Short mmCIF file of C-alpha atoms and ligand atoms in Angstrom, two decimals:
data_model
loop_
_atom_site.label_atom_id
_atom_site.label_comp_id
_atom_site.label_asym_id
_atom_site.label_seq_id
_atom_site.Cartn_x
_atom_site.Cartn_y
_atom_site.Cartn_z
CA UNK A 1 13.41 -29.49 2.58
CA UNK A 2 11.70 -31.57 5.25
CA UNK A 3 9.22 -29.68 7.58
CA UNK A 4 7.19 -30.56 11.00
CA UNK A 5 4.13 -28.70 11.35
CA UNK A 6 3.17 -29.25 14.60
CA UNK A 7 -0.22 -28.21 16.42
CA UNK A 8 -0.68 -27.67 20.19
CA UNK A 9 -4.00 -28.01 21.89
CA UNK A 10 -7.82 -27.16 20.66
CA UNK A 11 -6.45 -27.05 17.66
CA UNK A 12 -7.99 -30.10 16.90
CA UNK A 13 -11.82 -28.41 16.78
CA UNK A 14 -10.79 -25.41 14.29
CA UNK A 15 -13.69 -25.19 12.24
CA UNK A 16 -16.28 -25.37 15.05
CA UNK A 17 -14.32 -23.42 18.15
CA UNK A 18 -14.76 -19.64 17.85
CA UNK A 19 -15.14 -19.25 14.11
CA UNK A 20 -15.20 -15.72 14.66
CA UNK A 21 -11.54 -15.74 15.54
CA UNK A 22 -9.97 -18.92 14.20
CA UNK A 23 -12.09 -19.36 10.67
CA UNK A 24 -14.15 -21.66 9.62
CA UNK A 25 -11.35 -23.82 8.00
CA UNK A 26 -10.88 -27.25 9.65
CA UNK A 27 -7.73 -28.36 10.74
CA UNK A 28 -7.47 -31.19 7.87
CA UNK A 29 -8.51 -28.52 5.76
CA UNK A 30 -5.35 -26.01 7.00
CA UNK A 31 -3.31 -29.37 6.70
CA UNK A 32 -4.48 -30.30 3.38
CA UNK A 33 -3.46 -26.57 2.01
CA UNK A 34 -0.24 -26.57 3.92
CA UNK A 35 0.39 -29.95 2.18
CA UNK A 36 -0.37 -28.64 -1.53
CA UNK A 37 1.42 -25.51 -1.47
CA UNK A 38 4.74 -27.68 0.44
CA UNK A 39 4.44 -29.72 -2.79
CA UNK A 40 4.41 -27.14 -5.23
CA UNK A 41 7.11 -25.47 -3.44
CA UNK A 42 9.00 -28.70 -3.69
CA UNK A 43 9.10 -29.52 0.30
CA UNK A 44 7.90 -32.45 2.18
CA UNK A 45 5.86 -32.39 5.39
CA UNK A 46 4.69 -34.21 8.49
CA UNK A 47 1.84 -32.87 10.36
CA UNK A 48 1.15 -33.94 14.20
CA UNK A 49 -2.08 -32.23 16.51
CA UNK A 50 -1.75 -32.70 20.26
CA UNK A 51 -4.04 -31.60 23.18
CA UNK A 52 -1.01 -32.28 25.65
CA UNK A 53 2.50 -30.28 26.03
CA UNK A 54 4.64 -33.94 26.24
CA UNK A 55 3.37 -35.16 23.47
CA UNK A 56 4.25 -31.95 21.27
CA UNK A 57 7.44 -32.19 22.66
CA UNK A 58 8.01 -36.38 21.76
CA UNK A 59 7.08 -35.66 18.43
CA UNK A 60 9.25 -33.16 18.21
CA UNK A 61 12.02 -35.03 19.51
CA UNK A 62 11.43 -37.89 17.38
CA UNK A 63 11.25 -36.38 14.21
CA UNK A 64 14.61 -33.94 14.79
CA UNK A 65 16.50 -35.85 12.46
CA UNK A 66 13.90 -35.94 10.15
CA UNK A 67 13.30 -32.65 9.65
CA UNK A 68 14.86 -29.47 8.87
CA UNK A 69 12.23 -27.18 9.77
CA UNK A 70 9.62 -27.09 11.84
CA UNK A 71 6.34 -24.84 11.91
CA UNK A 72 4.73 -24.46 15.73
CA UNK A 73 1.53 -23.70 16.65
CA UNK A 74 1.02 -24.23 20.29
CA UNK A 75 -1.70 -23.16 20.84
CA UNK A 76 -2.47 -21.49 25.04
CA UNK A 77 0.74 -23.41 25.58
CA UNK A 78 2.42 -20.84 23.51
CA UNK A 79 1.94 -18.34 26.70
CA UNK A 80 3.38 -20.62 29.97
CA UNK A 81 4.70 -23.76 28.88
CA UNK A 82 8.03 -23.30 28.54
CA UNK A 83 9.00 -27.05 28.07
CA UNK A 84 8.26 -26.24 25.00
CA UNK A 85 10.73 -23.89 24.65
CA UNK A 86 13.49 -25.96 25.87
CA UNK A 87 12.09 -28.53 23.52
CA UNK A 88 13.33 -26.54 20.18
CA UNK A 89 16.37 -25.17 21.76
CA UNK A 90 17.19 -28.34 22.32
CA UNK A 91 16.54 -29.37 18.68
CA UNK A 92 18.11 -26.76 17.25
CA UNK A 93 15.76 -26.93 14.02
CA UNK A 94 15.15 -23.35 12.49
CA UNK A 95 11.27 -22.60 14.16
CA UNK A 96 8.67 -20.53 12.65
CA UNK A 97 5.52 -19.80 15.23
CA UNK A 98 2.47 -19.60 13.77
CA UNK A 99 -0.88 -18.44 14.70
CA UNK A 100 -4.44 -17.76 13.05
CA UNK A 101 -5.43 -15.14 15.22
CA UNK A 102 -3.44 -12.09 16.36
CA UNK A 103 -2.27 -12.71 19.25
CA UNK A 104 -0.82 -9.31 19.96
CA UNK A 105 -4.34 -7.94 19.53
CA UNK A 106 -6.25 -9.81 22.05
CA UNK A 107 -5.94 -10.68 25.87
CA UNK A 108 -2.64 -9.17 27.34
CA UNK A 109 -1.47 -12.73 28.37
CA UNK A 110 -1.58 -13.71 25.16
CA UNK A 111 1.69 -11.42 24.42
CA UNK A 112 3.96 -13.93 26.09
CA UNK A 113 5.17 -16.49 23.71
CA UNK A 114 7.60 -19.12 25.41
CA UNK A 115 8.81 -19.41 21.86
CA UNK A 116 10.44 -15.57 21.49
CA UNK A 117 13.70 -16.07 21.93
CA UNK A 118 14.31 -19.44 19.87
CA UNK A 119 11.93 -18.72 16.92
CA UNK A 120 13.23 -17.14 13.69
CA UNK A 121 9.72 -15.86 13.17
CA UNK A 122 6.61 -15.17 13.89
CA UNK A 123 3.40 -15.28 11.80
CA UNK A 124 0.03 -14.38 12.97
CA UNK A 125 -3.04 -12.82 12.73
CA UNK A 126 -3.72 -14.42 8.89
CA UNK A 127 -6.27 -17.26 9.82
CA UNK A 128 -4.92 -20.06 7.74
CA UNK A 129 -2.61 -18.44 5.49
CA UNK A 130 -0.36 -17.33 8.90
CA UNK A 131 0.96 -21.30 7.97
CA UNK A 132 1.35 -20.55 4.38
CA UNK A 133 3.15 -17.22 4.78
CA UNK A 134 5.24 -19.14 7.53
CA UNK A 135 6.30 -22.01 4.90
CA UNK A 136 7.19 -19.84 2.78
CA UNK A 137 9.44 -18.08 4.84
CA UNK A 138 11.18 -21.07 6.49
CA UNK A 139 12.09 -22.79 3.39
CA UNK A 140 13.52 -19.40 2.01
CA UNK A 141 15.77 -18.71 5.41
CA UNK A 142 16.37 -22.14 7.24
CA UNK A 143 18.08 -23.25 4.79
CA UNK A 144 20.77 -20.62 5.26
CA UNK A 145 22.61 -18.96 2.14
CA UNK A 146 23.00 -21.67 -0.36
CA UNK A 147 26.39 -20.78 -0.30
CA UNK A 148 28.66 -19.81 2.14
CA UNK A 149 29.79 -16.58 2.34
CA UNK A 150 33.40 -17.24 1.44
CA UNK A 151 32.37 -19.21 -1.67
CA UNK A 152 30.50 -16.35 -2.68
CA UNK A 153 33.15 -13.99 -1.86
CA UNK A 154 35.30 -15.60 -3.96
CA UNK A 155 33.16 -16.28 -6.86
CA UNK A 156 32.26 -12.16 -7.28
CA UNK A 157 36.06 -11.33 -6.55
CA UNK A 158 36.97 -13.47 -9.73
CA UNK A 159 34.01 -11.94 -11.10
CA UNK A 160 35.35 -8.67 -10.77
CA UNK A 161 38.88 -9.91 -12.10
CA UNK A 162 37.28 -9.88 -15.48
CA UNK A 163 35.37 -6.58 -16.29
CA UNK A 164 33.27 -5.68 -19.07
CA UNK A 165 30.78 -3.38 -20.55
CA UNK A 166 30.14 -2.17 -16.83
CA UNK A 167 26.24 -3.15 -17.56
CA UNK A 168 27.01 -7.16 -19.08
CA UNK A 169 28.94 -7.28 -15.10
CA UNK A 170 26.55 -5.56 -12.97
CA UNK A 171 23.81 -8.24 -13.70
CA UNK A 172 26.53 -10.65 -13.58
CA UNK A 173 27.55 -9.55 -10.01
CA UNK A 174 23.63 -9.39 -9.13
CA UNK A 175 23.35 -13.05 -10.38
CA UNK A 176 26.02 -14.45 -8.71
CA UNK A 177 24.33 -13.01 -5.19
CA UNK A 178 20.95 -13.40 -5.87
CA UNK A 179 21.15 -17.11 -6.70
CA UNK A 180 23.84 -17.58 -3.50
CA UNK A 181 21.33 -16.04 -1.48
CA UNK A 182 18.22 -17.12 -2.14
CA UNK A 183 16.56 -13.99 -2.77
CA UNK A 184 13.57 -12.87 -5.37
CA UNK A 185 15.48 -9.36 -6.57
CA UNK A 186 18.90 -7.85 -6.67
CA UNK A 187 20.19 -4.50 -8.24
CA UNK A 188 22.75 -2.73 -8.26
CA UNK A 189 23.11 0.78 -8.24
CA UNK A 190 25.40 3.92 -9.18
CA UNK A 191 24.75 7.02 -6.60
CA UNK A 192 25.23 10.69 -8.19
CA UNK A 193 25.20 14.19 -6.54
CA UNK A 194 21.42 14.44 -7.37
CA UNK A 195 20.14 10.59 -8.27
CA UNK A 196 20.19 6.86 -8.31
CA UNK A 197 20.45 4.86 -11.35
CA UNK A 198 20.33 1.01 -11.18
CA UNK A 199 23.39 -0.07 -13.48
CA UNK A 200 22.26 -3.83 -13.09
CA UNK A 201 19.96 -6.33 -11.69
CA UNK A 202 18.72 -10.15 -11.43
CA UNK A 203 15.05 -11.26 -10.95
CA UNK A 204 11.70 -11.45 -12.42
CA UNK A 205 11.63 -8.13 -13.71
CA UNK A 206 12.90 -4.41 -13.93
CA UNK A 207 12.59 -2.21 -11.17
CA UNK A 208 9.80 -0.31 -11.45
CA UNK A 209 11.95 3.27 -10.71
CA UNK A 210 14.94 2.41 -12.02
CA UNK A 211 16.28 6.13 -11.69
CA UNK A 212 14.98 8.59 -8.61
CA UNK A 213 16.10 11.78 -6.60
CA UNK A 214 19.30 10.73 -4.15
CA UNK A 215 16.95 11.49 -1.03
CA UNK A 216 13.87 9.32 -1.98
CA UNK A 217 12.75 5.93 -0.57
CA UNK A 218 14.66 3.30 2.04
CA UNK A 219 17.40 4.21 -0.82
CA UNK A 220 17.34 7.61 0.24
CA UNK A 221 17.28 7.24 3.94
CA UNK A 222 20.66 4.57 3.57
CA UNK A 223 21.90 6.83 1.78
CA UNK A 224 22.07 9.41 4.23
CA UNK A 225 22.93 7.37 7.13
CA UNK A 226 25.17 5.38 5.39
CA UNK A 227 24.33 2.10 6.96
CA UNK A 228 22.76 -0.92 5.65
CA UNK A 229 19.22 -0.34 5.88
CA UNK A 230 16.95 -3.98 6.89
CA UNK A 231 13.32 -2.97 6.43
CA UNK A 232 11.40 -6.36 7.40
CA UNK A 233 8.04 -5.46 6.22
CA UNK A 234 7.90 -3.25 3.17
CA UNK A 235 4.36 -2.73 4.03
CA UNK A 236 4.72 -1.09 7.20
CA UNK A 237 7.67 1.64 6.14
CA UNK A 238 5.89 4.94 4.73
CA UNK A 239 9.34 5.55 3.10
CA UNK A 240 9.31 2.23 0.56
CA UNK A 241 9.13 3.10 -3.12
CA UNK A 242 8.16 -0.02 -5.12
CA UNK A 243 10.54 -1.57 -6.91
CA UNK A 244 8.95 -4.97 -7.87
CA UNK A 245 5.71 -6.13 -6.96
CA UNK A 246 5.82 -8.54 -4.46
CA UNK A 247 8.24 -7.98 -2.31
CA UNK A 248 7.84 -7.64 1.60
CA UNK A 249 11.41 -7.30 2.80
CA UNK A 250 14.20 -5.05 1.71
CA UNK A 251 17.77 -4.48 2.44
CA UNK A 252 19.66 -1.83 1.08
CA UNK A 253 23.57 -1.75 1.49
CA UNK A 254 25.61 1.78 0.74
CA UNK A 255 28.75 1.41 -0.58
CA UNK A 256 30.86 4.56 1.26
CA UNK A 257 33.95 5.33 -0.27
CA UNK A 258 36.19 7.36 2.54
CA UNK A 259 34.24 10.50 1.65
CA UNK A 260 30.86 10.05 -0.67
CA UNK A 261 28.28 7.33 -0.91
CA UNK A 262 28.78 5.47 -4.51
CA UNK A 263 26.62 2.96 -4.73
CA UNK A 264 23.83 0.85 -3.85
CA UNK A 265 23.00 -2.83 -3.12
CA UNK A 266 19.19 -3.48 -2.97
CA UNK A 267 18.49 -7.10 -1.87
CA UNK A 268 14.47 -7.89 -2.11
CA UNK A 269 12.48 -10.72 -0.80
CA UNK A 270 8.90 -11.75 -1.04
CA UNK A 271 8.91 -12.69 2.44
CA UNK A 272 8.28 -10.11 5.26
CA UNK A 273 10.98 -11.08 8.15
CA UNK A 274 13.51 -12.54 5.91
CA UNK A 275 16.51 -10.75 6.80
CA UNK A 276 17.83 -12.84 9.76
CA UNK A 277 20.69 -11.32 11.56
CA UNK A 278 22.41 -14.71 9.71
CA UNK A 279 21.39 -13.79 6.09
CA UNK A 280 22.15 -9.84 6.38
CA UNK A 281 26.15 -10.60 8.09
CA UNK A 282 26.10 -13.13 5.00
CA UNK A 283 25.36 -9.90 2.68
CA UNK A 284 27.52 -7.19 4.30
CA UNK A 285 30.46 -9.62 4.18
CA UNK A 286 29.42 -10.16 -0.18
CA UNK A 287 28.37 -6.42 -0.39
CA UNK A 288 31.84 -5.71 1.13
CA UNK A 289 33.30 -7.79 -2.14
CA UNK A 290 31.41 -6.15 -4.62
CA UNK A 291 33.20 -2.36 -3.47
CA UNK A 292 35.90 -2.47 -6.06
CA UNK A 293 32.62 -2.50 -8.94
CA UNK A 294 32.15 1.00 -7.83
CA UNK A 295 35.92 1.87 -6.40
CA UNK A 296 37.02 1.93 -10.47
CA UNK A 297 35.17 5.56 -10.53
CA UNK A 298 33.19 3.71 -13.55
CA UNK A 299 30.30 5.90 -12.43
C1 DQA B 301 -3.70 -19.62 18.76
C2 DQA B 301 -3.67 -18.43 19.72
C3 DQA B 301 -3.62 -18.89 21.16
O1 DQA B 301 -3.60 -17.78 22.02
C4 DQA B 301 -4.84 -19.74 21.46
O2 DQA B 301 -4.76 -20.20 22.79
C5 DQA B 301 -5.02 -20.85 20.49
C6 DQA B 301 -4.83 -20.58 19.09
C7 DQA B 301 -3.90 -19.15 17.29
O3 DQA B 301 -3.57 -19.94 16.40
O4 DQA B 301 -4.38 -18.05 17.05
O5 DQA B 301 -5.40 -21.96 20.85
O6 DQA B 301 -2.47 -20.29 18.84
#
């Protein structure tokens, strides 16, 4: 993946402006670190600084081909110029805002961000690592699903066309939608009249519970709603019972049969704010396909 990080004005003197609220990092220095973790993360990366709005904007512009990403810190332009704005609508490149400071935290006029409504995120508030957390995001959700939705669909329907031990095809299904989708954890699991018990999963490790009471966690609360539950940041929801360290968003889908809950889908990520509203239609539509695994009553 191919990202533009670009940098709006005063930008240019991080290291010496305010050190108290932008870090003592320079900008070469945030560019340099950008650079080595877009390596090791297998991305490539142009980075452009700019003390004037048109110039942001013909860089931007010029490189829209180029890239398939782009990370924007505007700097005060964030809050009036809304030629910027315009500027990645018009691109239509997935766009990540990014500031060291927290914006939300300081002057009231720093709230406005011409950026809101055409950003897919927003990191702040982190000093330099705002741009790594930000990376790290964009190359897990621009992107999209690696594969569509109907591709998927179709490869956990023949899936399902060919049960086993019900364990051996619960990873299997897990597999087949944690690698489509791009996340870091997926399990599945069987709901009883007092508890949950995961019945499969794919990623770096076990969950940490891998049986608890029917009412406890984000589990719990989906449960008893019976809608899909999107927490973006894990760390921020009281309710969240581990499951694997790491992880900073969390979806869990119920699976309601016409009268009970059955099951479980819990879809992790180890980025806060990465369920778009793209990413969790993309999952309802696969979660949908994986119903039969718990409509055989192999509970
Ligand atoms: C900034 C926040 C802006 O409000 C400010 O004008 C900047 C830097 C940040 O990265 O925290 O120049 O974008």
């Amino acid at each position: 993946m191919r990202v533009l990080v670009l940098h709006g004005p005063n930008l240019n003197l991080l290291g010496e402006r305010e050190p108290a609220v932008y870090g003592q990092a320079t900008l070469e220095e945030i560019d340099a670190r950008i650079g080595e973790r877009a390596r090791a993360l297998g991305a490539e990366l142009r980075t452009f600084q700019s003390n004037h709005e048109g110039a942001l904007i013909d860089r931007l512009h010029a490189e829209r081909r180029w890239a398939d990403g782009v990370l924007f810190n505007p700097g005060a332009l964030t809050h009036y110029a809304w030629s910027l704005r315009d500027a990645v609508a018009a691109v239509a490149l997935p766009c990540i805002e990014v500031h060291l400071s927290d914006v939300s935290k300081r002057e009231p006029w720093r709230r406005t961000s011409v950026l809101a409504d055409v950003r897919m995120a927003l990191c702040a508030g982190l000093g330099l690592d705002s741009y790594l957390e930000a990376l790290e995001l964009l190359l897990e959700i621009a992107p999209g699903p690696e594969r569509d939705a109907e591709a998927t669909v179709a490869l956990l329907t023949e899936r399902l066309a060919h049960p086993e031990e019900r364990g051996v095809l619960a990873h299997e299904l897990a597999q087949i939608l944690r690698r489509s989708g791009r996340f870091q954890w997926v399990g599945l699991y069987d709901v009883g009249m007092e508890e949950v018990e995961v019945r499969g999963w794919s990623g770096p490790g076990p969950p940490t519970h891998p049986r608890f009471a029917r009412t406890e966690g984000l589990t719990g609360a989906a449960i008893a709603s019976r809608r899909p539950l999107v927490v973006q940041d894990v760390r921020t929801d009281p309710r969240h019972l581990p499951t694997l360290e790491g992880t900073r968003a969390e979806a869990i889908f119920p699976i309601v049969a016409p009268s009970e809950v059955l099951g479980t889908v819990d879809v992790e990520s180890a980025n806060a704010q990465a369920f778009t509203a793209d990413r969790v239609r993309w999952l309802e539509r696969c979660v949908d396909a994986l119903a039969p695994f718990w409509g055989a009553g192999g509970t």
